[in-house]
């Protein structure tokens, strides 16, 4: 509020007016001194004229001194405000070499210097959540998941997920976007003959980019990894739609989840599933709870308003009823 007040032209002091006040104060002191000189050197002692000259001298000198002191105080206050405004300006803060220390001191004051024994580690952990090295963030992220039985007897399921979101780059509008999935597949033979993965759609700003996507598959230590990568450039915001399909055994992986790679602003997920499956939703590390939008025997829809930090998200625990 104070910075806004200082920028108000009505609260600024006109330099010309300030100089006039300085001159008037000096003139008043000089004229008052002259009146004293006349009163003591020209006028008879105790005469009416001497009293008049000395009284006038008192008034002028006192008024001049008061004006002088007032101007000094006002100038000091103005200088203090200008100095403070400069020290905390965005440009100056960007040039400071100790900005990390300033942030640490300010952060410690915000939480009232609590827990001094772990303050250093606490601030170091907190700083990791700041998007210092992140290249983009997600906005309005939506995930629509459909789970169906392929072979109920052998507990084989198919999961089709459609993701829609805006990817907003940081300072650089060019980035390599990578989308990864991990699926436990405990049997290598099933990985070769039963497990399936298909990237069905990859649209960027309504343009089909599927032919340009680089896919890398791997299987190690009982985990199937699918990595899809695409170079993006030339835009300030990318509207992305990704659809993929996985077929695997429910007994190998009973969790469907999301853990943010980038900061995510606004999130909604909907899971449709057979009625003979039990689904439990659990928030994973988010700063607040998800809101339940829909919860029926075969549909669960949840929404998060606000910001999800990297490595935060949710899980659906899936099991037989």
PDB file of N, CA and C in Angstrom, residues 2-3 11-13 17 59 63 80 102 111 150 165 170 180 220-221 230 259 264 317:
ATOM      1  N   UNK A   2       1.965   1.204   0.749  1.00  0.00           N
ATOM      2  CA  UNK A   2       2.808   2.385   0.852  1.00  0.00           C
ATOM      3  C   UNK A   2       3.459   2.701  -0.478  1.00  0.00           C
ATOM      4  N   UNK A   3       3.846   1.636  -1.216  1.00  0.00           N
ATOM      5  CA  UNK A   3       4.472   1.874  -2.513  1.00  0.00           C
ATOM      6  C   UNK A   3       3.486   2.495  -3.485  1.00  0.00           C
ATOM      7  N   UNK A  11       0.645  12.784  -3.919  1.00  0.00           N
ATOM      8  CA  UNK A  11       1.448  12.687  -2.710  1.00  0.00           C
ATOM      9  C   UNK A  11       2.910  13.039  -2.940  1.00  0.00           C
ATOM     10  N   UNK A  12       3.249  13.366  -4.180  1.00  0.00           N
ATOM     11  CA  UNK A  12       4.618  13.777  -4.472  1.00  0.00           C
ATOM     12  C   UNK A  12       4.800  15.262  -4.260  1.00  0.00           C
ATOM     13  N   UNK A  13       5.955  15.623  -3.772  1.00  0.00           N
ATOM     14  CA  UNK A  13       6.249  17.031  -3.521  1.00  0.00           C
ATOM     15  C   UNK A  13       6.924  17.624  -4.744  1.00  0.00           C
ATOM     16  N   UNK A  17       8.428  23.794  -5.672  1.00  0.00           N
ATOM     17  CA  UNK A  17       7.834  24.261  -4.417  1.00  0.00           C
ATOM     18  C   UNK A  17       8.815  24.062  -3.266  1.00  0.00           C
ATOM     19  N   UNK A  59      10.191  36.875  15.251  1.00  0.00           N
ATOM     20  CA  UNK A  59       9.187  36.159  14.451  1.00  0.00           C
ATOM     21  C   UNK A  59       9.827  35.580  13.195  1.00  0.00           C
ATOM     22  N   UNK A  63      10.451  31.680  12.698  1.00  0.00           N
ATOM     23  CA  UNK A  63       9.725  31.107  11.553  1.00  0.00           C
ATOM     24  C   UNK A  63      10.670  30.491  10.535  1.00  0.00           C
ATOM     25  N   UNK A  80      14.208   8.905   2.374  1.00  0.00           N
ATOM     26  CA  UNK A  80      14.025   7.568   2.934  1.00  0.00           C
ATOM     27  C   UNK A  80      13.049   6.744   2.102  1.00  0.00           C
ATOM     28  N   UNK A 102      18.181 -13.211   0.984  1.00  0.00           N
ATOM     29  CA  UNK A 102      17.023 -12.347   1.244  1.00  0.00           C
ATOM     30  C   UNK A 102      15.758 -13.192   1.339  1.00  0.00           C
ATOM     31  N   UNK A 111       7.081 -17.409   8.675  1.00  0.00           N
ATOM     32  CA  UNK A 111       6.573 -18.416   9.618  1.00  0.00           C
ATOM     33  C   UNK A 111       7.109 -18.191  11.028  1.00  0.00           C
ATOM     34  N   UNK A 150     -10.806 -57.210 -20.095  1.00  0.00           N
ATOM     35  CA  UNK A 150     -10.471 -57.928 -21.318  1.00  0.00           C
ATOM     36  C   UNK A 150     -10.672 -59.423 -21.081  1.00  0.00           C
ATOM     37  N   UNK A 165      -4.801 -30.818 -21.730  1.00  0.00           N
ATOM     38  CA  UNK A 165      -4.226 -29.772 -20.883  1.00  0.00           C
ATOM     39  C   UNK A 165      -3.537 -28.722 -21.736  1.00  0.00           C
ATOM     40  N   UNK A 170       8.059 -21.622 -20.048  1.00  0.00           N
ATOM     41  CA  UNK A 170       8.588 -20.503 -19.273  1.00  0.00           C
ATOM     42  C   UNK A 170       9.127 -19.428 -20.194  1.00  0.00           C
ATOM     43  N   UNK A 180       5.685 -40.058 -19.901  1.00  0.00           N
ATOM     44  CA  UNK A 180       6.129 -41.394 -19.511  1.00  0.00           C
ATOM     45  C   UNK A 180       5.044 -42.138 -18.741  1.00  0.00           C
ATOM     46  N   UNK A 220      12.482 -53.556 -17.551  1.00  0.00           N
ATOM     47  CA  UNK A 220      13.592 -53.823 -16.649  1.00  0.00           C
ATOM     48  C   UNK A 220      13.087 -53.973 -15.224  1.00  0.00           C
ATOM     49  N   UNK A 221      13.570 -54.985 -14.553  1.00  0.00           N
ATOM     50  CA  UNK A 221      13.188 -55.252 -13.159  1.00  0.00           C
ATOM     51  C   UNK A 221      11.672 -55.355 -12.984  1.00  0.00           C
ATOM     52  N   UNK A 230       8.302 -35.336 -27.828  1.00  0.00           N
ATOM     53  CA  UNK A 230       7.998 -34.468 -28.974  1.00  0.00           C
ATOM     54  C   UNK A 230       8.590 -33.088 -28.738  1.00  0.00           C
ATOM     55  N   UNK A 259       1.325 -38.361 -10.965  1.00  0.00           N
ATOM     56  CA  UNK A 259       2.242 -37.557 -10.175  1.00  0.00           C
ATOM     57  C   UNK A 259       2.833 -36.502 -11.104  1.00  0.00           C
ATOM     58  N   UNK A 264       1.156 -27.852 -11.763  1.00  0.00           N
ATOM     59  CA  UNK A 264      -0.137 -28.041 -12.426  1.00  0.00           C
ATOM     60  C   UNK A 264      -1.176 -27.138 -11.788  1.00  0.00           C
ATOM     61  N   UNK A 317      -6.872 -46.725  -6.080  1.00  0.00           N
ATOM     62  CA  UNK A 317      -6.601 -48.113  -5.717  1.00  0.00           C
ATOM     63  C   UNK A 317      -7.743 -48.976  -6.205  1.00  0.00           C
TER      64      UNK A 317
END
